[in-house]
Each structure stands twice: as C-alpha cells, then as structure tokens.
PDB file of C-alpha atoms in Angstrom:
ATOM      1  CA  MET T   1     -20.996 -14.042  -1.833  1.00 79.00           C
ATOM      2  CA  ASN T   2     -21.472 -14.850   1.849  1.00 89.00           C
ATOM      3  CA  TRP T   3     -18.767 -12.593   3.235  1.00 92.00           C
ATOM      4  CA  GLY T   4     -19.304 -13.974   6.713  1.00 89.00           C
ATOM      5  CA  ASN T   5     -17.464 -17.109   5.566  1.00 91.00           C
ATOM      6  CA  PHE T   6     -14.234 -15.108   5.907  1.00 95.00           C
ATOM      7  CA  ASP T   7     -14.822 -14.631   9.653  1.00 94.00           C
ATOM      8  CA  LYS T   8     -12.923 -17.906  10.170  1.00 94.00           C
ATOM      9  CA  TYR T   9      -9.755 -15.814   9.741  1.00 94.00           C
ATOM     10  CA  LEU T  10     -10.560 -13.999  12.982  1.00 92.00           C
ATOM     11  CA  SER T  11     -10.049 -17.226  14.889  1.00 87.00           C
ATOM     12  CA  LYS T  12      -6.769 -18.398  16.395  1.00 79.00           C
ATOM     13  CA  ASP T  13      -7.452 -21.780  14.818  1.00 75.00           C
ATOM     14  CA  MET T  14      -5.236 -22.066  11.722  1.00 70.00           C
ATOM     15  CA  LYS T  15      -7.163 -24.963  10.204  1.00 75.00           C
ATOM     16  CA  GLU T  16      -9.022 -24.640   6.875  1.00 81.00           C
ATOM     17  CA  LEU T  17      -7.494 -21.283   6.030  1.00 90.00           C
ATOM     18  CA  GLY T  18      -6.129 -20.258   2.674  1.00 92.00           C
ATOM     19  CA  GLU T  19      -2.465 -20.183   1.679  1.00 93.00           C
ATOM     20  CA  CYS T  20      -0.341 -17.866   3.819  1.00 93.00           C
ATOM     21  CA  VAL T  21       1.550 -15.625   1.367  1.00 93.00           C
ATOM     22  CA  GLN T  22       3.007 -13.033   3.774  1.00 92.00           C
ATOM     23  CA  ASN T  23       3.635 -12.843   7.491  1.00 93.00           C
ATOM     24  CA  TYR T  24       4.904  -9.696   9.208  1.00 88.00           C
ATOM     25  CA  GLU T  25       6.080 -10.837  12.651  1.00 85.00           C
ATOM     26  CA  ASN T  26       2.696 -12.512  13.280  1.00 85.00           C
ATOM     27  CA  ASN T  27       1.056  -9.076  13.510  1.00 87.00           C
ATOM     28  CA  ARG T  28      -0.023  -8.748   9.896  1.00 90.00           C
ATOM     29  CA  ILE T  29      -0.668 -11.925   7.935  1.00 94.00           C
ATOM     30  CA  VAL T  30      -1.895 -12.174   4.341  1.00 95.00           C
ATOM     31  CA  TYR T  31      -3.732 -15.219   3.058  1.00 96.00           C
ATOM     32  CA  ARG T  32      -4.795 -16.181  -0.428  1.00 96.00           C
ATOM     33  CA  GLU T  33      -7.955 -18.184  -0.991  1.00 95.00           C
ATOM     34  CA  GLU T  34      -9.776 -19.248  -4.149  1.00 95.00           C
ATOM     35  CA  ILE T  35     -13.541 -19.466  -3.955  1.00 92.00           C
ATOM     36  CA  ASP T  36     -15.630 -20.521  -6.972  1.00 91.00           C
ATOM     37  CA  GLY T  37     -12.779 -19.658  -9.322  1.00 93.00           C
ATOM     38  CA  GLU T  38     -12.222 -16.175  -7.864  1.00 94.00           C
ATOM     39  CA  ILE T  39      -9.080 -15.194  -5.931  1.00 96.00           C
ATOM     40  CA  PHE T  40      -9.358 -13.306  -2.661  1.00 97.00           C
ATOM     41  CA  TYR T  41      -6.675 -11.903  -0.365  1.00 96.00           C
ATOM     42  CA  ILE T  42      -7.358 -11.740   3.351  1.00 96.00           C
ATOM     43  CA  LYS T  43      -5.219  -9.459   5.461  1.00 95.00           C
ATOM     44  CA  LYS T  44      -5.320 -10.234   9.168  1.00 94.00           C
ATOM     45  CA  TYR T  45      -4.243  -7.660  11.744  1.00 92.00           C
ATOM     46  CA  ILE T  46      -3.421  -8.933  15.224  1.00 88.00           C
ATOM     47  CA  MET T  47      -3.109  -5.758  17.234  1.00 85.00           C
ATOM     48  CA  LYS T  48      -0.725  -5.140  20.104  1.00 84.00           C
ATOM     49  CA  LYS T  49      -2.198  -4.600  23.536  1.00 83.00           C
ATOM     50  CA  ARG T  50      -1.771  -0.817  23.565  1.00 80.00           C
ATOM     51  CA  ASP T  51      -3.208  -0.413  20.055  1.00 78.00           C
ATOM     52  CA  SER T  52      -6.112  -2.741  20.903  1.00 81.00           C
ATOM     53  CA  PHE T  53      -6.877  -0.685  23.988  1.00 78.00           C
ATOM     54  CA  LEU T  54      -6.816   2.647  22.076  1.00 79.00           C
ATOM     55  CA  SER T  55      -8.915   1.211  19.220  1.00 79.00           C
ATOM     56  CA  ASN T  56     -11.511  -0.176  21.620  1.00 73.00           C
ATOM     57  CA  LEU T  57     -11.754   3.254  23.245  1.00 77.00           C
ATOM     58  CA  GLY T  58     -12.292   4.819  19.815  1.00 77.00           C
ATOM     59  CA  ILE T  59      -9.081   6.879  20.088  1.00 76.00           C
ATOM     60  CA  LYS T  60      -7.261   5.108  17.257  1.00 79.00           C
ATOM     61  CA  ASN T  61      -8.421   3.243  14.152  1.00 78.00           C
ATOM     62  CA  ASP T  62      -7.288  -0.315  13.675  1.00 81.00           C
ATOM     63  CA  LEU T  63      -5.426  -0.822  10.368  1.00 85.00           C
ATOM     64  CA  ALA T  64      -8.434  -2.408   8.665  1.00 88.00           C
ATOM     65  CA  LYS T  65     -10.549   0.690   9.338  1.00 88.00           C
ATOM     66  CA  HIS T  66      -7.562   2.878   8.389  1.00 91.00           C
ATOM     67  CA  TYR T  67      -7.404   1.069   5.035  1.00 93.00           C
ATOM     68  CA  GLN T  68     -11.114   1.761   4.566  1.00 93.00           C
ATOM     69  CA  LYS T  69     -10.640   5.441   5.400  1.00 94.00           C
ATOM     70  CA  VAL T  70      -7.820   5.816   2.874  1.00 96.00           C
ATOM     71  CA  SER T  71      -9.845   3.925   0.270  1.00 97.00           C
ATOM     72  CA  ARG T  72     -12.708   6.388   0.608  1.00 96.00           C
ATOM     73  CA  LYS T  73     -10.342   9.311   0.177  1.00 97.00           C
ATOM     74  CA  LEU T  74      -8.783   7.759  -2.923  1.00 98.00           C
ATOM     75  CA  LYS T  75     -12.239   7.228  -4.378  1.00 97.00           C
ATOM     76  CA  GLU T  76     -13.014  10.932  -3.833  1.00 97.00           C
ATOM     77  CA  ILE T  77     -10.060  11.969  -5.961  1.00 97.00           C
ATOM     78  CA  ASN T  78     -10.565   9.259  -8.593  1.00 97.00           C
ATOM     79  CA  ILE T  79      -7.457   7.187  -7.943  1.00 98.00           C
ATOM     80  CA  LEU T  80      -7.903   3.556  -8.901  1.00 98.00           C
ATOM     81  CA  HIS T  81      -7.143   1.156  -6.077  1.00 98.00           C
ATOM     82  CA  ILE T  82      -8.126  -2.183  -4.586  1.00 97.00           C
ATOM     83  CA  ALA T  83     -11.025  -1.328  -2.321  1.00 96.00           C
ATOM     84  CA  PRO T  84     -11.923  -3.547   0.668  1.00 96.00           C
ATOM     85  CA  GLU T  85     -14.794  -5.925  -0.037  1.00 96.00           C
ATOM     86  CA  TYR T  86     -15.335  -6.946   3.588  1.00 96.00           C
ATOM     87  CA  ILE T  87     -14.047  -5.894   7.019  1.00 95.00           C
ATOM     88  CA  ALA T  88     -14.647  -7.648  10.313  1.00 94.00           C
ATOM     89  CA  VAL T  89     -13.350  -7.101  13.846  1.00 90.00           C
ATOM     90  CA  LYS T  90     -13.204  -9.411  16.841  1.00 89.00           C
ATOM     91  CA  ASN T  91     -12.621  -8.218  20.394  1.00 85.00           C
ATOM     92  CA  GLU T  92     -11.487 -10.858  22.843  1.00 82.00           C
ATOM     93  CA  ASN T  93     -11.212  -8.143  25.484  1.00 80.00           C
ATOM     94  CA  MET T  94      -9.979  -4.554  25.763  1.00 83.00           C
ATOM     95  CA  LEU T  95      -6.400  -5.655  25.126  1.00 85.00           C
ATOM     96  CA  GLN T  96      -7.003  -8.216  22.371  1.00 85.00           C
ATOM     97  CA  ARG T  97      -8.386  -7.016  19.057  1.00 87.00           C
ATOM     98  CA  THR T  98      -8.153  -8.744  15.706  1.00 91.00           C
ATOM     99  CA  ALA T  99      -9.351  -7.378  12.367  1.00 93.00           C
ATOM    100  CA  ILE T 100      -9.550  -8.777   8.841  1.00 95.00           C
ATOM    101  CA  LEU T 101      -9.713  -7.074   5.485  1.00 95.00           C
ATOM    102  CA  VAL T 102     -10.848  -8.988   2.375  1.00 97.00           C
ATOM    103  CA  MET T 103      -9.919  -7.874  -1.134  1.00 96.00           C
ATOM    104  CA  LYS T 104     -10.283  -9.316  -4.602  1.00 95.00           C
ATOM    105  CA  ASP T 105      -7.206 -10.085  -6.684  1.00 95.00           C
ATOM    106  CA  GLY T 106      -6.187  -6.895  -8.486  1.00 94.00           C
ATOM    107  CA  GLY T 107      -3.480  -7.997 -10.879  1.00 96.00           C
ATOM    108  CA  THR T 108       0.295  -8.263 -11.091  1.00 96.00           C
ATOM    109  CA  PRO T 109       2.676  -6.020  -9.071  1.00 96.00           C
ATOM    110  CA  LEU T 110       4.373  -3.433 -11.296  1.00 95.00           C
ATOM    111  CA  ASN T 111       7.637  -4.623  -9.786  1.00 93.00           C
ATOM    112  CA  ASP T 112       7.306  -7.843 -11.797  1.00 94.00           C
ATOM    113  CA  TYR T 113       7.727  -5.914 -15.057  1.00 94.00           C
ATOM    114  CA  ILE T 114      11.078  -4.302 -14.244  1.00 93.00           C
ATOM    115  CA  ASN T 115      13.159  -6.492 -16.578  1.00 90.00           C
ATOM    116  CA  ASP T 116      11.017  -5.421 -19.515  1.00 91.00           C
ATOM    117  CA  TYR T 117      10.084  -2.010 -18.188  1.00 93.00           C
ATOM    118  CA  GLU T 118      10.326  -0.359 -21.625  1.00 94.00           C
ATOM    119  CA  GLU T 119       7.242  -2.322 -22.716  1.00 95.00           C
ATOM    120  CA  LYS T 120       5.271  -0.952 -19.729  1.00 96.00           C
ATOM    121  CA  LEU T 121       6.916   2.466 -19.594  1.00 96.00           C
ATOM    122  CA  GLU T 122       3.582   4.346 -19.537  1.00 97.00           C
ATOM    123  CA  PHE T 123       2.577   2.528 -16.350  1.00 97.00           C
ATOM    124  CA  PHE T 124       5.876   3.261 -14.602  1.00 96.00           C
ATOM    125  CA  LYS T 125       5.388   6.920 -15.426  1.00 97.00           C
ATOM    126  CA  GLU T 126       1.804   6.710 -14.204  1.00 98.00           C
ATOM    127  CA  PHE T 127       3.117   5.240 -10.941  1.00 97.00           C
ATOM    128  CA  PHE T 128       4.931   8.509 -10.258  1.00 97.00           C
ATOM    129  CA  ASN T 129       2.035  10.628 -11.576  1.00 98.00           C
ATOM    130  CA  ILE T 130      -0.181   8.971  -8.995  1.00 98.00           C
ATOM    131  CA  PHE T 131       2.331   9.763  -6.242  1.00 98.00           C
ATOM    132  CA  ILE T 132       2.263  13.431  -7.287  1.00 98.00           C
ATOM    133  CA  LYS T 133      -1.537  13.457  -7.263  1.00 98.00           C
ATOM    134  CA  LEU T 134      -1.624  11.832  -3.834  1.00 98.00           C
ATOM    135  CA  CYS T 135       0.707  14.451  -2.368  1.00 97.00           C
ATOM    136  CA  LYS T 136      -1.188  17.331  -3.960  1.00 97.00           C
ATOM    137  CA  ASN T 137      -4.312  15.969  -2.238  1.00 97.00           C
ATOM    138  CA  LYS T 138      -2.483  15.681   1.103  1.00 97.00           C
ATOM    139  CA  ILE T 139      -2.298  11.897   1.062  1.00 97.00           C
ATOM    140  CA  TYR T 140       1.174  10.579   1.756  1.00 97.00           C
ATOM    141  CA  SER T 141       2.649   7.092   1.748  1.00 96.00           C
ATOM    142  CA  ARG T 142       5.780   6.337   3.743  1.00 92.00           C
ATOM    143  CA  ASP T 143       6.130   3.096   1.827  1.00 94.00           C
ATOM    144  CA  TYR T 144       5.159   3.932  -1.774  1.00 96.00           C
ATOM    145  CA  ASN T 145       6.690   1.186  -3.856  1.00 94.00           C
ATOM    146  CA  LEU T 146       6.357  -0.789  -7.075  1.00 94.00           C
ATOM    147  CA  GLU T 147       4.976  -3.778  -5.190  1.00 94.00           C
ATOM    148  CA  GLY T 148       2.072  -1.612  -4.019  1.00 95.00           C
ATOM    149  CA  ALA T 149       0.804  -0.906  -7.559  1.00 97.00           C
ATOM    150  CA  LEU T 150      -1.001  -3.665  -9.484  1.00 97.00           C
ATOM    151  CA  LEU T 151      -1.463  -3.862 -13.213  1.00 97.00           C
ATOM    152  CA  GLY T 152      -4.790  -5.528 -13.945  1.00 96.00           C
ATOM    153  CA  LYS T 153      -5.924  -7.566 -16.913  1.00 93.00           C
ATOM    154  CA  ASP T 154      -7.768  -4.436 -18.065  1.00 95.00           C
ATOM    155  CA  GLU T 155      -4.365  -2.689 -18.386  1.00 95.00           C
ATOM    156  CA  LYS T 156      -5.155  -0.272 -15.565  1.00 97.00           C
ATOM    157  CA  LEU T 157      -2.936   0.485 -12.579  1.00 97.00           C
ATOM    158  CA  ARG T 158      -4.382   0.207  -9.103  1.00 98.00           C
ATOM    159  CA  LEU T 159      -2.871   0.947  -5.711  1.00 98.00           C
ATOM    160  CA  ILE T 160      -2.934  -1.490  -2.821  1.00 96.00           C
ATOM    161  CA  ASP T 161      -1.639  -1.798   0.749  1.00 93.00           C
ATOM    162  CA  PHE T 162      -2.391   1.408   2.658  1.00 95.00           C
ATOM    163  CA  ASP T 163      -1.014   0.539   6.081  1.00 92.00           C
ATOM    164  CA  LYS T 164       1.548   3.347   5.876  1.00 93.00           C
ATOM    165  CA  TYR T 165      -0.569   5.910   4.065  1.00 96.00           C
ATOM    166  CA  ARG T 166      -1.291   9.082   6.013  1.00 94.00           C
ATOM    167  CA  ILE T 167      -3.701  11.960   5.447  1.00 94.00           C
ATOM    168  CA  LYS T 168      -2.098  15.187   6.668  1.00 91.00           C
ATOM    169  CA  LYS T 169      -2.908  18.864   6.254  1.00 90.00           C
ATOM    170  CA  ILE T 170       0.649  20.043   6.853  1.00 93.00           C
ATOM    171  CA  ILE T 171       3.966  18.250   6.379  1.00 95.00           C
ATOM    172  CA  THR T 172       7.460  19.265   7.400  1.00 95.00           C
ATOM    173  CA  LYS T 173      10.649  19.384   5.334  1.00 94.00           C
ATOM    174  CA  LYS T 174      11.844  16.322   7.220  1.00 94.00           C
ATOM    175  CA  PHE T 175       8.715  14.429   6.275  1.00 95.00           C
ATOM    176  CA  LYS T 176       9.161  15.393   2.619  1.00 95.00           C
ATOM    177  CA  GLU T 177      12.707  14.069   2.758  1.00 94.00           C
ATOM    178  CA  LYS T 178      11.448  10.754   4.155  1.00 94.00           C
ATOM    179  CA  LEU T 179       8.919  10.449   1.327  1.00 95.00           C
ATOM    180  CA  ILE T 180      11.518  11.068  -1.392  1.00 94.00           C
ATOM    181  CA  ASN T 181      14.142   8.907   0.287  1.00 92.00           C
ATOM    182  CA  ASN T 182      11.612   6.093   0.303  1.00 93.00           C
ATOM    183  CA  LEU T 183      11.157   6.504  -3.471  1.00 92.00           C
ATOM    184  CA  LYS T 184      14.930   6.146  -3.830  1.00 89.00           C
ATOM    185  CA  LYS T 185      14.638   2.600  -2.606  1.00 86.00           C
ATOM    186  CA  SER T 186      13.042   1.723  -5.939  1.00 82.00           C
ATOM    187  CA  TYR T 187      16.413   1.993  -7.682  1.00 79.00           C
ATOM    188  CA  LEU T 188      18.781   1.244  -4.816  1.00 77.00           C
ATOM    189  CA  LYS T 189      17.792  -2.409  -4.824  1.00 75.00           C
ATOM    190  CA  LYS T 190      20.220  -4.887  -6.368  1.00 66.00           C
ATOM    191  CA  ASN T 191      20.073  -6.214  -9.935  1.00 69.00           C
ATOM    192  CA  ARG T 192      18.481  -3.117 -11.455  1.00 80.00           C
ATOM    193  CA  LYS T 193      19.287  -2.309 -15.066  1.00 84.00           C
ATOM    194  CA  LYS T 194      21.372   0.877 -15.422  1.00 88.00           C
ATOM    195  CA  SER T 195      18.829   2.253 -17.875  1.00 91.00           C
ATOM    196  CA  PHE T 196      15.972   1.527 -15.444  1.00 92.00           C
ATOM    197  CA  GLU T 197      17.902   3.156 -12.602  1.00 91.00           C
ATOM    198  CA  ASP T 198      18.471   6.271 -14.729  1.00 92.00           C
ATOM    199  CA  PHE T 199      14.778   6.343 -15.656  1.00 94.00           C
ATOM    200  CA  LEU T 200      13.760   6.164 -11.966  1.00 93.00           C
ATOM    201  CA  LYS T 201      16.143   8.970 -10.994  1.00 92.00           C
ATOM    202  CA  LYS T 202      14.693  11.228 -13.715  1.00 94.00           C
ATOM    203  CA  GLU T 203      11.168  10.429 -12.536  1.00 95.00           C
ATOM    204  CA  ILE T 204      11.996  11.272  -8.948  1.00 94.00           C
ATOM    205  CA  ASP T 205      13.559  14.532 -10.138  1.00 94.00           C
ATOM    206  CA  ARG T 206      10.278  15.260 -11.901  1.00 96.00           C
ATOM    207  CA  VAL T 207       8.294  14.436  -8.767  1.00 96.00           C
ATOM    208  CA  VAL T 208      10.330  16.871  -6.669  1.00 95.00           C
ATOM    209  CA  LYS T 209       9.953  19.654  -9.263  1.00 95.00           C
ATOM    210  CA  GLU T 210       6.226  19.167  -9.862  1.00 96.00           C
ATOM    211  CA  LEU T 211       5.545  19.216  -6.118  1.00 97.00           C
ATOM    212  CA  GLY T 212       7.684  22.327  -5.719  1.00 95.00           C
ATOM    213  CA  TRP T 213       9.914  20.698  -3.135  1.00 95.00           C
ATOM    214  CA  GLU T 214      13.309  21.683  -4.682  1.00 91.00           C
ATOM    215  CA  LYS T 215      14.103  24.234  -1.991  1.00 88.00           C
ATOM    216  CA  ASP T 216      13.036  21.953   0.842  1.00 86.00           C
ATOM    217  CA  ILE T 217      15.073  18.842   0.097  1.00 83.00           C
ATOM    218  CA  GLU T 218      18.249  17.702  -1.585  1.00 75.00           C
ATOM    219  CA  TRP T 219      17.874  14.079  -2.500  1.00 64.00           C
ATOM    220  CA  ARG T 220      20.570  13.619  -5.124  1.00 65.00           C
ATOM    221  CA  GLU T 221      23.925  12.227  -3.962  1.00 55.00           C
TER     222      GLU T 221
END
C-alpha cells in the first residue's frame, strides 16, 4: 500500500476524494474510500487558528497525534481497537494546520445490534467491561458510546474514535459524574426497548460499583 496516496485529503481540493460519511462543522470530516477491494476511513482534522498555533509550537497535539497516543496506550493494556494505519500533517503556516488519520474498516457499530441485543448480549456486557478497564488504567472517554465500538467479522469488539479520550492521573468527583452521565445517554435515546433500557441501567450500576464510585456520585434519578 502506498500510503502517500492518501495525502490528497490534505488538500483543499475536494475532487477525487472518497465518499464523505460524516462532517462535524467542517472541522472534522470522515471519508470512506475503497481501494483494491479494501475499505479505508480517512478522518480529516482542519484545526482552528489557536489550536494550529499551539500544535506548531509543540505545546498541544493535534487530534491525529492524540489518536495515535491513545492507541499506543490501549495497546499497552491489551484493549482491542482500530489503530491508525497512516498519519500525515500539512502546515500552510503557523495558523493553518491540517491532519489526516487513515484507518481500515473495523466492522459494524455495536449500536446497530440494539434491536436484537439479546443475541449479542456478551458484547454489550464487554462494552461496559472495557469502560471499567479503561478507567482503572486512567484512560477516560467523555464520549464513550455504542457507536464507538465495532464488532468485527472475527466476532471481536474494537474501540474507535478517540477524539474525546483523555489520559489523567487524577480525576475529580465532577469528572466522574460527567463520565457516568455520558453513559446514561445510551438509554435515554428514543425508541429503546424497555428491556434494553433496564439492561443498560443495571450495567451502569455495575460500572459504578466496580470502580468504587458509589460515594462520589449519585446517577440514578
């Protein structure tokens, strides 16, 4: 694979790019491209002026390098995830920095199995087991969700999308509350089965207990 072929995504020219599958306010754009029968996802980060300036000074990592940093940490603790295959950065000037991150297709989002969750129950439980392991290893996601876990053809669960992952030595009670409240979103969404909602609540209860956070937060209504 000539990974340099993906450098075309660093350009402002939108021609001959893959299918745009996500666009976050033109700051983070995800493309899908098939090459020789293999699917790749290209995440493009167009940084704001202040972030570009800080990244070019070496004070702050751009999100592509942040993804790589988190990926290395996950590898250390044996958590399966979609690792970056290729990273490239382009600096127009000190205030204009663009980065791309290329990944292979990792499977189907766990969220797609909600309607028949009983058939994939072990993977939904593993989803929460992974969250517990992350926290115990001081890795925290402020946006841990079912869309960010992919079930591959090999029947293994892998994490993806680390933009809001953080590696912290110490966290506050308030931060713990934010993490658990974010998990609540998984059952607050519309059109959830009552049985699935009850399952999620029990799992979040288990997460709080296994992390020893009962005294720090009250998440139940």
